[in-house]
Coordinates of C-alpha atoms in Angstrom, one line a residue:
X1 CA -111.3 28.1 170.4
X2 CA -108.6 30.7 169.7
X3 CA -105.9 29.4 172.3
X4 CA -105.6 27.2 175.3
X5 CA -103.9 28.0 178.2
X6 CA -101.8 25.9 180.9
X7 CA -100.3 27.0 184.1
X8 CA -97.5 25.1 185.6
X9 CA -97.2 26.4 189.4
X10 CA -95.4 25.0 192.3
X11 CA -92.0 25.7 194.6
X12 CA -88.4 26.5 192.9
X13 CA -86.9 23.0 193.0
X14 CA -90.2 21.2 191.8
X15 CA -88.9 20.9 188.2
X16 CA -91.6 23.4 186.7
X17 CA -89.3 24.1 184.4
X18 CA -88.5 20.8 182.9
X19 CA -92.3 20.1 182.8
X20 CA -92.7 23.4 180.7
X21 CA -89.8 23.1 178.5
X22 CA -91.4 19.6 177.7
X23 CA -95.0 20.6 177.0
X24 CA -93.9 24.1 175.3
X25 CA -91.4 21.9 172.6
X26 CA -94.5 19.5 172.0
X27 CA -96.5 22.1 170.9
X28 CA -93.8 24.0 169.0
X29 CA -93.0 20.8 166.9
X30 CA -96.5 20.2 166.3
X31 CA -96.8 23.8 164.6
X32 CA -98.6 25.5 167.1
X33 CA -98.1 29.4 167.7
X34 CA -97.1 30.1 171.1
X35 CA -96.7 32.5 174.3
X36 CA -95.1 31.5 177.6
X37 CA -93.8 33.4 180.3
X38 CA -92.5 32.9 183.6
X39 CA -93.0 33.8 187.3
X40 CA -90.8 33.3 189.9
X41 CA -89.1 34.3 193.1
X42 CA -85.1 34.8 193.7
X43 CA -84.8 32.0 195.4
X44 CA -83.2 28.6 194.8
X45 CA -85.8 26.4 196.5
X46 CA -89.4 27.3 198.1
X47 CA -91.6 30.4 196.7
X48 CA -94.1 30.1 194.4
X49 CA -93.0 30.1 191.2
X50 CA -94.9 29.2 187.8
X51 CA -95.1 29.2 183.9
X52 CA -97.6 30.3 181.9
X53 CA -98.1 28.1 178.6
X54 CA -100.5 29.9 176.0
X55 CA -101.0 28.2 172.5
X56 CA -103.5 28.2 169.3
X57 CA -103.1 28.3 166.0
X58 CA -103.3 32.1 165.5
X59 CA -99.8 34.2 166.2
X60 CA -100.3 35.2 170.0
X61 CA -98.2 38.3 171.7
X62 CA -98.9 38.1 175.6
X63 CA -100.3 35.9 178.3
X64 CA -103.7 35.7 179.6
X65 CA -105.1 35.8 182.7
X66 CA -108.1 32.8 181.9
X67 CA -106.9 29.3 182.4
X68 CA -107.9 25.7 181.1
X69 CA -105.7 23.9 182.5
X70 CA -103.5 24.1 186.1
X71 CA -101.1 21.5 186.6
X72 CA -100.6 22.2 190.4
X73 CA -97.3 20.9 192.2
X74 CA -98.4 22.0 195.4
X75 CA -101.3 23.2 197.2
X76 CA -100.2 27.2 197.1
X77 CA -100.8 26.8 193.6
X78 CA -104.1 25.7 193.6
X79 CA -105.2 27.9 195.8
X80 CA -103.1 31.3 193.9
X81 CA -104.9 30.3 190.9
X82 CA -108.0 28.8 191.2
X83 CA -110.5 31.7 190.8
X84 CA -108.8 32.2 187.4
X85 CA -109.8 28.9 185.8
X86 CA -112.2 29.5 182.5
X87 CA -115.4 27.4 182.7
X88 CA -114.5 24.1 182.1
X89 CA -110.9 24.4 183.0
X90 CA -109.1 21.3 185.5
X91 CA -106.8 21.5 188.1
X92 CA -104.3 18.4 188.0
X93 CA -102.1 17.6 191.1
X94 CA -101.4 14.6 192.8
X95 CA -103.8 13.0 194.9
X96 CA -101.5 13.8 198.2
X97 CA -102.1 17.2 197.6
X98 CA -105.5 17.8 199.5
X99 CA -108.2 20.3 197.9
X100 CA -112.0 20.0 197.7
X101 CA -112.4 22.0 194.7
X102 CA -114.7 20.4 192.6
X103 CA -112.5 21.3 189.3
X104 CA -109.8 19.3 190.9
X105 CA -108.5 15.9 189.1
X106 CA -106.5 13.8 191.6
X107 CA -103.7 11.6 190.1
X108 CA -101.6 9.0 191.6
X109 CA -98.7 10.4 189.9
X110 CA -95.6 10.2 192.9
X111 CA -97.1 6.6 193.5
X112 CA -96.4 5.6 190.1
X113 CA -93.4 7.3 189.9
X114 CA -92.4 5.1 192.8
X115 CA -93.8 1.9 191.3
X116 CA -91.8 2.3 188.3
X117 CA -88.5 2.8 190.3
X118 CA -87.6 6.5 190.3
X119 CA -89.7 9.3 192.3
X120 CA -88.2 11.8 190.3
X121 CA -90.4 11.0 186.9
X122 CA -93.5 12.3 188.6
X123 CA -93.7 15.3 186.6
X124 CA -92.9 13.0 183.1
X125 CA -96.1 11.1 184.1
X126 CA -98.3 14.5 184.6
X127 CA -96.9 15.3 181.2
X128 CA -98.0 12.2 180.1
X129 CA -101.7 13.1 181.1
X130 CA -101.6 16.7 179.8
X131 CA -100.8 15.5 176.5
X132 CA -103.9 12.9 176.2
X133 CA -106.3 15.2 177.7
X134 CA -105.3 18.0 175.2
X135 CA -104.7 15.5 172.4
X136 CA -100.8 16.3 171.7
X137 CA -99.0 14.1 169.4
X138 CA -97.5 11.4 171.0
X139 CA -94.6 10.3 169.1
X140 CA -93.4 13.8 169.2
X141 CA -93.9 14.3 173.0
X142 CA -91.6 10.8 173.3
X143 CA -88.8 12.4 170.7
X144 CA -88.7 14.9 173.5
X145 CA -88.2 13.3 176.4
X146 CA -85.5 10.7 174.8
X147 CA -83.9 13.9 174.1
X148 CA -84.0 16.0 177.1
X149 CA -83.0 12.9 179.0
X150 CA -80.3 10.9 177.1
X151 CA -80.1 7.5 177.3
X152 CA -79.5 6.6 180.9
X153 CA -82.9 8.4 182.0
X154 CA -85.0 8.4 178.8
X155 CA -86.4 4.8 179.3
X156 CA -88.0 5.4 183.0
X157 CA -89.1 8.4 181.8
X158 CA -90.6 7.0 178.4
X159 CA -92.4 4.4 180.9
X160 CA -93.7 7.4 183.3
X161 CA -95.3 9.2 180.1
X162 CA -96.8 6.1 178.5
X163 CA -98.3 5.8 182.3
X164 CA -99.7 9.2 182.5
X165 CA -101.1 8.8 178.7
X166 CA -102.9 6.1 179.5
X167 CA -104.5 7.2 182.9
X168 CA -107.5 9.7 181.4
X169 CA -109.4 9.9 178.1
X170 CA -108.8 13.2 175.9
X171 CA -110.9 16.0 177.1
X172 CA -110.2 19.1 174.7
X173 CA -110.5 19.0 171.2
X174 CA -108.3 21.9 169.5
X175 CA -107.7 22.9 166.3
X176 CA -105.2 21.6 164.3
X177 CA -102.0 23.6 164.4
X178 CA -101.1 25.5 161.2
X179 CA -97.8 23.6 160.9
X180 CA -95.7 26.9 160.4
X181 CA -92.1 26.0 160.5
X182 CA -91.0 28.7 163.3
X183 CA -88.5 29.4 165.9
X184 CA -89.4 29.3 169.5
X185 CA -87.0 31.9 171.6
X186 CA -86.7 34.6 174.3
X187 CA -85.6 38.3 173.6
X188 CA -81.9 37.5 175.3
X189 CA -81.5 34.5 172.6
X190 CA -82.6 36.8 169.8
X191 CA -80.5 39.7 170.9
X192 CA -77.5 37.3 171.3
X193 CA -78.1 36.1 167.8
X194 CA -78.7 39.7 166.4
X195 CA -75.3 40.4 168.0
X196 CA -73.4 37.4 166.0
X197 CA -75.5 38.2 163.0
X198 CA -74.5 41.7 163.1
X199 CA -70.9 40.9 163.4
X200 CA -69.9 41.4 167.1
X201 CA -66.5 39.6 167.9
X202 CA -66.3 40.7 171.6
X203 CA -68.6 40.9 174.3
X204 CA -68.0 41.4 177.9
X205 CA -70.4 41.4 181.1
X206 CA -70.8 40.8 184.8
X207 CA -74.0 37.8 185.5
X208 CA -76.8 40.2 186.9
X209 CA -80.2 39.0 186.3
X210 CA -82.3 39.5 184.2
X211 CA -79.5 40.0 181.3
X212 CA -77.5 36.6 182.2
X213 CA -79.1 35.0 179.0
X214 CA -77.4 37.2 176.6
X215 CA -74.0 36.6 178.2
X216 CA -74.4 32.6 178.6
X217 CA -76.2 32.1 174.9
X218 CA -73.2 33.8 173.7
X219 CA -70.7 32.1 175.5
X220 CA -71.9 29.0 174.1
X221 CA -71.8 30.0 170.8
X222 CA -67.5 30.7 170.9
X223 CA -66.2 27.3 170.1
X224 CA -68.4 27.7 166.7
X225 CA -67.6 31.1 166.2
X226 CA -64.7 33.6 166.2
X227 CA -66.8 35.8 169.1
X228 CA -64.6 36.0 172.5
X229 CA -66.4 36.5 175.4
X230 CA -65.4 37.7 178.7
X231 CA -67.1 37.6 182.2
X232 CA -65.6 40.3 183.9
X233 CA -65.1 40.9 187.5
X234 CA -67.8 43.8 187.4
X235 CA -69.8 46.0 185.5
X236 CA -67.1 48.5 184.9
X237 CA -64.7 46.4 183.7
X238 CA -66.9 45.2 181.3
X239 CA -67.9 48.4 179.8
X240 CA -64.0 49.3 179.5
X241 CA -63.0 46.1 178.0
X242 CA -65.7 46.7 175.1
X243 CA -64.4 50.1 174.7
X244 CA -61.0 48.8 174.6
X245 CA -62.0 46.3 171.7
X246 CA -64.0 48.7 169.6
X247 CA -61.2 51.1 169.6
X248 CA -58.9 48.4 168.2
X249 CA -61.7 48.0 165.5
X250 CA -63.4 45.1 167.0
X251 CA -67.3 45.3 167.1
X252 CA -67.9 45.1 170.6
X253 CA -70.9 45.0 173.1
X254 CA -71.9 44.7 176.8
X255 CA -75.3 44.0 178.3
X256 CA -76.2 44.1 182.1
X257 CA -79.5 45.5 184.2
X258 CA -80.5 48.7 186.0
X259 CA -77.7 48.4 188.8
X260 CA -75.0 47.4 186.5
X261 CA -75.5 50.2 183.8
X262 CA -75.5 52.6 187.0
X263 CA -71.9 51.4 187.1
X264 CA -71.1 51.8 183.8
X265 CA -72.1 55.6 183.7
X266 CA -68.6 57.0 184.0
X267 CA -67.3 54.7 181.0
X268 CA -70.7 55.9 179.0
X269 CA -69.3 59.6 179.1
X270 CA -65.9 58.0 178.3
X271 CA -67.7 56.6 174.9
X272 CA -69.4 60.2 174.2
X273 CA -66.0 61.5 174.5
X274 CA -63.7 59.4 172.6
X275 CA -66.3 59.1 170.1
X276 CA -65.6 55.1 170.2
X277 CA -68.8 52.9 169.5
X278 CA -70.2 50.9 171.9
X279 CA -73.6 48.7 172.1
X280 CA -74.7 48.6 175.6
X281 CA -78.1 46.5 176.6
X282 CA -80.1 47.2 179.7
X283 CA -82.2 44.5 180.9
X284 CA -84.7 46.4 183.2
X285 CA -85.6 45.1 186.6
X286 CA -87.8 46.9 189.4
X287 CA -85.5 49.0 191.5
X288 CA -84.2 50.9 193.3
X289 CA -80.9 49.3 194.4
X290 CA -81.5 45.3 194.4
X291 CA -85.5 45.9 193.9
X292 CA -87.6 42.4 192.3
X293 CA -84.5 40.8 191.0
X294 CA -86.3 38.2 189.2
X295 CA -89.4 40.6 188.5
X296 CA -90.0 43.3 185.3
X297 CA -90.7 47.1 185.0
X298 CA -89.7 49.9 182.6
X299 CA -88.0 51.7 185.1
X300 CA -84.6 52.9 183.3
X301 CA -85.6 54.8 180.3
X302 CA -85.6 58.3 182.4
X303 CA -82.3 57.1 183.4
X304 CA -80.7 55.9 180.2
X305 CA -81.4 59.1 178.5
X306 CA -79.9 61.4 181.0
X307 CA -77.1 58.9 182.2
X308 CA -73.2 60.4 182.1
X309 CA -72.0 63.8 183.0
X310 CA -71.7 66.0 180.1
X311 CA -73.8 66.4 176.6
X312 CA -73.1 63.9 174.4
X313 CA -75.1 62.4 171.3
X314 CA -76.4 58.9 172.1
X315 CA -79.5 56.5 170.6
X316 CA -81.8 54.5 172.6
X317 CA -83.6 51.7 171.0
X318 CA -86.8 49.4 173.1
X319 CA -87.1 46.3 171.9
X320 CA -90.4 45.0 171.6
X321 CA -90.5 41.4 171.0
X322 CA -88.0 38.5 169.9
X323 CA -88.4 39.4 166.2
X324 CA -87.5 42.9 166.8
X325 CA -85.2 42.4 168.9
X326 CA -82.9 40.5 166.6
X327 CA -83.3 42.9 163.9
X328 CA -82.9 46.1 166.2
X329 CA -79.8 44.7 167.9
X330 CA -78.2 44.4 163.9
X331 CA -79.3 48.1 163.3
X332 CA -77.8 49.1 166.5
X333 CA -74.4 47.9 166.2
X334 CA -74.5 49.3 162.4
X335 CA -75.9 52.9 164.2
X336 CA -73.5 52.9 167.1
X337 CA -70.4 52.2 164.1
X338 CA -71.9 55.0 161.6
X339 CA -72.1 57.5 164.3
X340 CA -69.2 56.7 167.0
X341 CA -71.5 56.5 169.8
X342 CA -73.1 54.5 172.4
X343 CA -76.5 52.7 171.8
X344 CA -78.5 51.5 174.5
X345 CA -81.1 48.7 173.9
X346 CA -84.1 48.7 176.7
X347 CA -85.1 44.9 177.2
X348 CA -86.3 43.9 180.4
X349 CA -87.2 40.7 182.4
X350 CA -90.5 40.1 180.7
X351 CA -88.8 39.7 177.2
X352 CA -86.0 38.1 178.8
X353 CA -88.1 35.1 180.3
X354 CA -90.6 35.0 177.9
X355 CA -90.7 32.3 174.5
X356 CA -92.6 33.2 171.9
X357 CA -93.0 31.7 168.1
X358 CA -91.6 34.1 165.6
X359 CA -91.0 33.5 161.9
X360 CA -87.5 32.4 161.0
X361 CA -85.1 35.5 160.5
X362 CA -85.1 36.9 157.1
X363 CA -81.4 36.8 156.6
X364 CA -81.9 39.4 153.7
X365 CA -82.5 42.4 155.7
X366 CA -79.2 41.6 157.6
X367 CA -76.5 44.4 156.8
X368 CA -73.2 44.5 158.5
X369 CA -72.3 48.0 157.9
X370 CA -68.7 49.1 159.3
X371 CA -67.5 52.5 158.9
X372 CA -64.2 52.5 159.4
X373 CA -62.2 54.6 156.9
X374 CA -59.5 53.1 154.4
X375 CA -56.1 54.1 153.4
X376 CA -58.0 56.1 150.0
X377 CA -59.9 58.4 152.7
X378 CA -56.9 59.1 154.6
X379 CA -55.0 60.0 151.0
X380 CA -57.5 62.7 150.7
X381 CA -57.1 64.3 153.8
X382 CA -53.6 64.1 153.8
X383 CA -52.7 64.0 157.6
X384 CA -54.9 62.0 160.0
X385 CA -56.7 63.8 162.5
X386 CA -59.0 61.4 164.9
X387 CA -61.5 64.0 165.5
X388 CA -61.4 66.0 162.2
X389 CA -63.9 68.5 162.0
X390 CA -67.1 67.6 159.5
X391 CA -69.7 68.8 158.3
X392 CA -71.9 65.7 159.9
X393 CA -69.7 66.0 162.9
X394 CA -68.6 62.1 162.0
X395 CA -64.7 61.8 161.7
X396 CA -62.6 59.6 159.9
X397 CA -62.0 56.3 162.0
X398 CA -59.1 53.8 161.2
X399 CA -58.1 51.1 162.9
X400 CA -54.9 51.8 165.5
X401 CA -51.5 50.4 163.6
X402 CA -53.2 49.8 160.7
X403 CA -51.1 52.0 158.4
X404 CA -47.6 53.6 158.3
X405 CA -47.0 56.9 160.1
X406 CA -50.7 57.0 160.9
X407 CA -51.0 57.4 164.7
X408 CA -54.6 57.4 166.4
X409 CA -54.8 59.2 169.4
X410 CA -57.7 59.0 171.9
X411 CA -58.3 60.9 175.1
X412 CA -61.1 61.8 177.8
X413 CA -60.2 65.1 178.0
X414 CA -60.9 68.0 176.0
X415 CA -59.0 67.8 172.8
X416 CA -58.3 68.9 169.2
X417 CA -58.4 67.3 165.7
X418 CA -55.4 65.3 166.6
X419 CA -56.5 64.2 169.9
X420 CA -54.0 66.2 171.8
X421 CA -55.7 67.8 175.0
X422 CA -56.4 71.2 175.3
X423 CA -57.5 73.9 177.3
X424 CA -58.8 76.7 174.8
X425 CA -62.4 78.0 174.9
X426 CA -62.8 78.0 171.2
X427 CA -61.7 74.4 170.6
X428 CA -64.4 73.2 173.2
X429 CA -66.7 75.1 171.8
X430 CA -65.7 73.6 168.2
X431 CA -65.9 70.1 169.8
X432 CA -69.2 70.0 171.8
X433 CA -70.9 71.5 168.6
X434 CA -69.2 68.5 166.7
X435 CA -70.6 65.7 168.4
X436 CA -73.7 67.4 169.3
X437 CA -73.7 68.0 165.5
X438 CA -74.3 64.1 164.8
X439 CA -77.8 64.4 166.2
X440 CA -79.1 66.0 163.0
X441 CA -78.7 63.2 160.8
X442 CA -79.0 60.4 163.6
X443 CA -82.5 61.9 163.5
X444 CA -83.2 60.8 160.2
X445 CA -82.6 57.5 161.0
X446 CA -85.2 56.8 163.8
X447 CA -87.7 54.7 162.8
X448 CA -91.9 55.7 163.5
X449 CA -93.5 53.6 166.3
X450 CA -95.4 50.3 165.1
X451 CA -99.1 51.2 164.9
X452 CA -101.9 48.7 165.3
X453 CA -105.8 49.4 164.9
X454 CA -108.4 51.5 162.8
X455 CA -107.3 54.0 160.6
X456 CA -109.0 56.6 162.8
X457 CA -109.1 55.5 166.2
X458 CA -111.1 57.6 169.2
X459 CA -109.2 55.9 171.6
X460 CA -105.5 56.4 171.1
X461 CA -102.9 53.9 173.4
X462 CA -99.1 55.2 173.6
X463 CA -96.6 52.7 174.8
X464 CA -93.3 51.7 174.6
X465 CA -90.7 48.3 174.6
X466 CA -92.5 45.0 175.8
X467 CA -96.0 46.2 176.3
X468 CA -96.3 45.7 172.6
X469 CA -98.0 42.6 172.9
X470 CA -100.2 43.5 175.6
X471 CA -101.5 46.7 173.4
X472 CA -101.9 44.8 170.3
X473 CA -104.0 42.5 172.0
X474 CA -106.3 45.2 173.9
X475 CA -106.7 46.8 170.6
X476 CA -108.2 43.5 169.1
X477 CA -110.6 43.4 172.0
X478 CA -111.8 46.5 171.9
X479 CA -112.5 47.1 168.2
X480 CA -113.9 43.4 168.3
X481 CA -116.3 44.5 170.8
X482 CA -117.0 47.9 168.5
X483 CA -114.8 50.2 169.5
X484 CA -112.5 52.2 167.2
X485 CA -108.9 52.0 168.9
X486 CA -105.7 52.0 168.3
X487 CA -102.1 51.6 169.5
X488 CA -99.0 53.1 169.0
X489 CA -95.6 51.1 170.3
X490 CA -92.1 53.1 170.4
X491 CA -89.3 51.0 169.8
X492 CA -87.0 53.6 168.8
X493 CA -87.4 56.3 171.4
X494 CA -84.1 58.7 171.4
X495 CA -84.2 60.7 169.1
X496 CA -87.9 60.6 169.6
X497 CA -89.5 60.2 166.3
X498 CA -93.2 62.6 166.5
X499 CA -94.9 61.9 162.8
X500 CA -96.8 59.4 163.7
X501 CA -97.9 60.5 167.2
X502 CA -98.9 63.5 165.3
X503 CA -101.0 61.8 162.9
X504 CA -102.6 59.7 165.1
X505 CA -103.3 61.9 168.4
X506 CA -105.0 64.6 166.5
X507 CA -108.6 63.3 166.0
X508 CA -108.2 60.8 169.1
X509 CA -110.8 61.7 171.6
X510 CA -108.7 60.0 174.4
X511 CA -104.6 59.1 174.4
X512 CA -103.5 57.4 176.9
X513 CA -100.3 56.5 178.1
X514 CA -99.5 52.9 179.1
X515 CA -96.4 51.7 180.6
X516 CA -95.1 49.6 183.4
X517 CA -93.7 52.2 185.7
X518 CA -94.6 54.6 188.0
X519 CA -94.2 57.9 186.8
X520 CA -95.1 57.6 183.4
X521 CA -91.3 58.1 181.8
X522 CA -92.1 57.9 178.1
X523 CA -94.7 60.2 178.5
X524 CA -93.1 62.6 180.6
X525 CA -90.3 62.4 177.4
X526 CA -92.9 63.3 174.5
X527 CA -94.1 66.3 176.4
X528 CA -90.5 67.6 176.9
X529 CA -90.3 67.0 173.1
X530 CA -93.6 67.8 171.6
X531 CA -95.6 69.8 174.4
X532 CA -98.0 66.9 173.6
X533 CA -100.0 66.0 177.3
X534 CA -101.5 62.5 177.9
X535 CA -105.3 62.7 178.7
X536 CA -104.8 59.4 181.0
X537 CA -102.6 57.7 182.0
X538 CA -102.5 53.2 182.8
X539 CA -99.5 52.3 184.9
X540 CA -98.1 49.5 186.2
X541 CA -95.1 48.9 188.9
X542 CA -96.1 45.9 191.2
X543 CA -93.4 43.8 189.2
X544 CA -95.7 41.9 187.2
X545 CA -96.7 42.4 183.3
X546 CA -99.8 44.0 181.9
X547 CA -102.0 42.1 179.6
X548 CA -104.6 42.8 177.0
X549 CA -107.2 42.1 179.6
X550 CA -105.6 44.1 182.3
X551 CA -105.4 47.0 179.9
X552 CA -109.0 46.6 178.6
X553 CA -110.6 46.3 182.4
X554 CA -108.6 49.6 183.7
X555 CA -109.2 51.4 180.4
X556 CA -113.2 50.9 181.2
X557 CA -112.9 51.2 184.9
X558 CA -110.2 54.3 185.3
X559 CA -110.4 56.0 181.8
X560 CA -113.7 55.9 179.9

């Protein structure tokens, strides 16, 4: 069995996160590969929420529709997910939940918890039962309980776990885990770690789902580092604070979701005009307006590509998984510094709330590349001009106040090389050309998309960002059934890399655009920049993430 899939479902407030976290941590300590994702409503209590935990002894990149075990905390969970059970799958629930499903195994979870003396430990009883049925390491599970609940509640939860563990016999025989020493994290955590590794010293943001995890993770690290984290009063203040820090020579970032990014747009143009580096994270969710606050979508690509009044250079990077998110965040900081431009990182709710096992980061790949000029550069030029016209369009940048008699002037109005406001046409043309001229060198820095599949695919799937896991596994399924397919998954989106697109699309019989939006925004960008038109599109915009099985199904039903 390549993988085993458990779903824990119920209402908000029923302890889904605690139970799923205990299972995940046990699996992780045992050395299994894990991919878990959450589906939850924007309410504190009620509604239908669930977490899926997929694990196995081979790498996993996306969730699966096929369930081997459903832990139902209420009747709604059974009715919602019972059709997804694989052959031999079971449903665990409390004996008080009414169901006539043959696959249901009713358990005295609440009754045992009351007998122990604490009704709150019913889910820990269920945790013990899951561990026994699947054959998870009991000692590791107990250690997780002790760590989770501390001295005050560990004893009663350990008793509840033992009761659950002894309730049934092992039912599923899984292959031994590979015992790899990996990390388990989501892309919000990976972006935060990338920010720390990349030398960020100031992070300002206003909490907005699903970007808030970056803010809270970094805030928790301020006592261990020299990082300053500011929870601003709104997104306008957040980006202005970050720009101020960056002007002063501090590496700075901000993060938000689409609605917050909309408020940042005027300051985005300011960054373009004053040529001050900044990295902005847009963690996408469905819009417009409030939309689906806790769901996922890739709806902001066209927005971030064109946001801001006037014309100025920028870079747009879409992260594809937690490992990619870490390294790309470091790279984004370096590129923003090098070209003195805004770099926008696109992620989304799916990546923010999905945990995945990844190899430990290779810190030998991490370089903090500051592009602050020193006194030797000043001596070369004689007088300092913040916006000196250069061949590349990138002017020498110094830290204000560092050198005697060297003034750093910046201005949101059009300006000359010194930073003084101007009105003449000739200087205007020179400055626009200077700023846009950076794109020629920036284009040489872009990374081609990742490719998965056969060398000469008949079916070429094209996607970006968080669709990578689904596309990667879809190609495995298609080719495992005798097909010839491949997938190109873009990370760098602007400037748009085109070499691999030209290579693999040239001989493909059909090219399919796969995106989590309604209008095929990457496909439209590719057509705009290259003239290449996709044959078909598989688009999803209901707030739920595509997986491999859905892509293969829709490919067969809608395209082939």
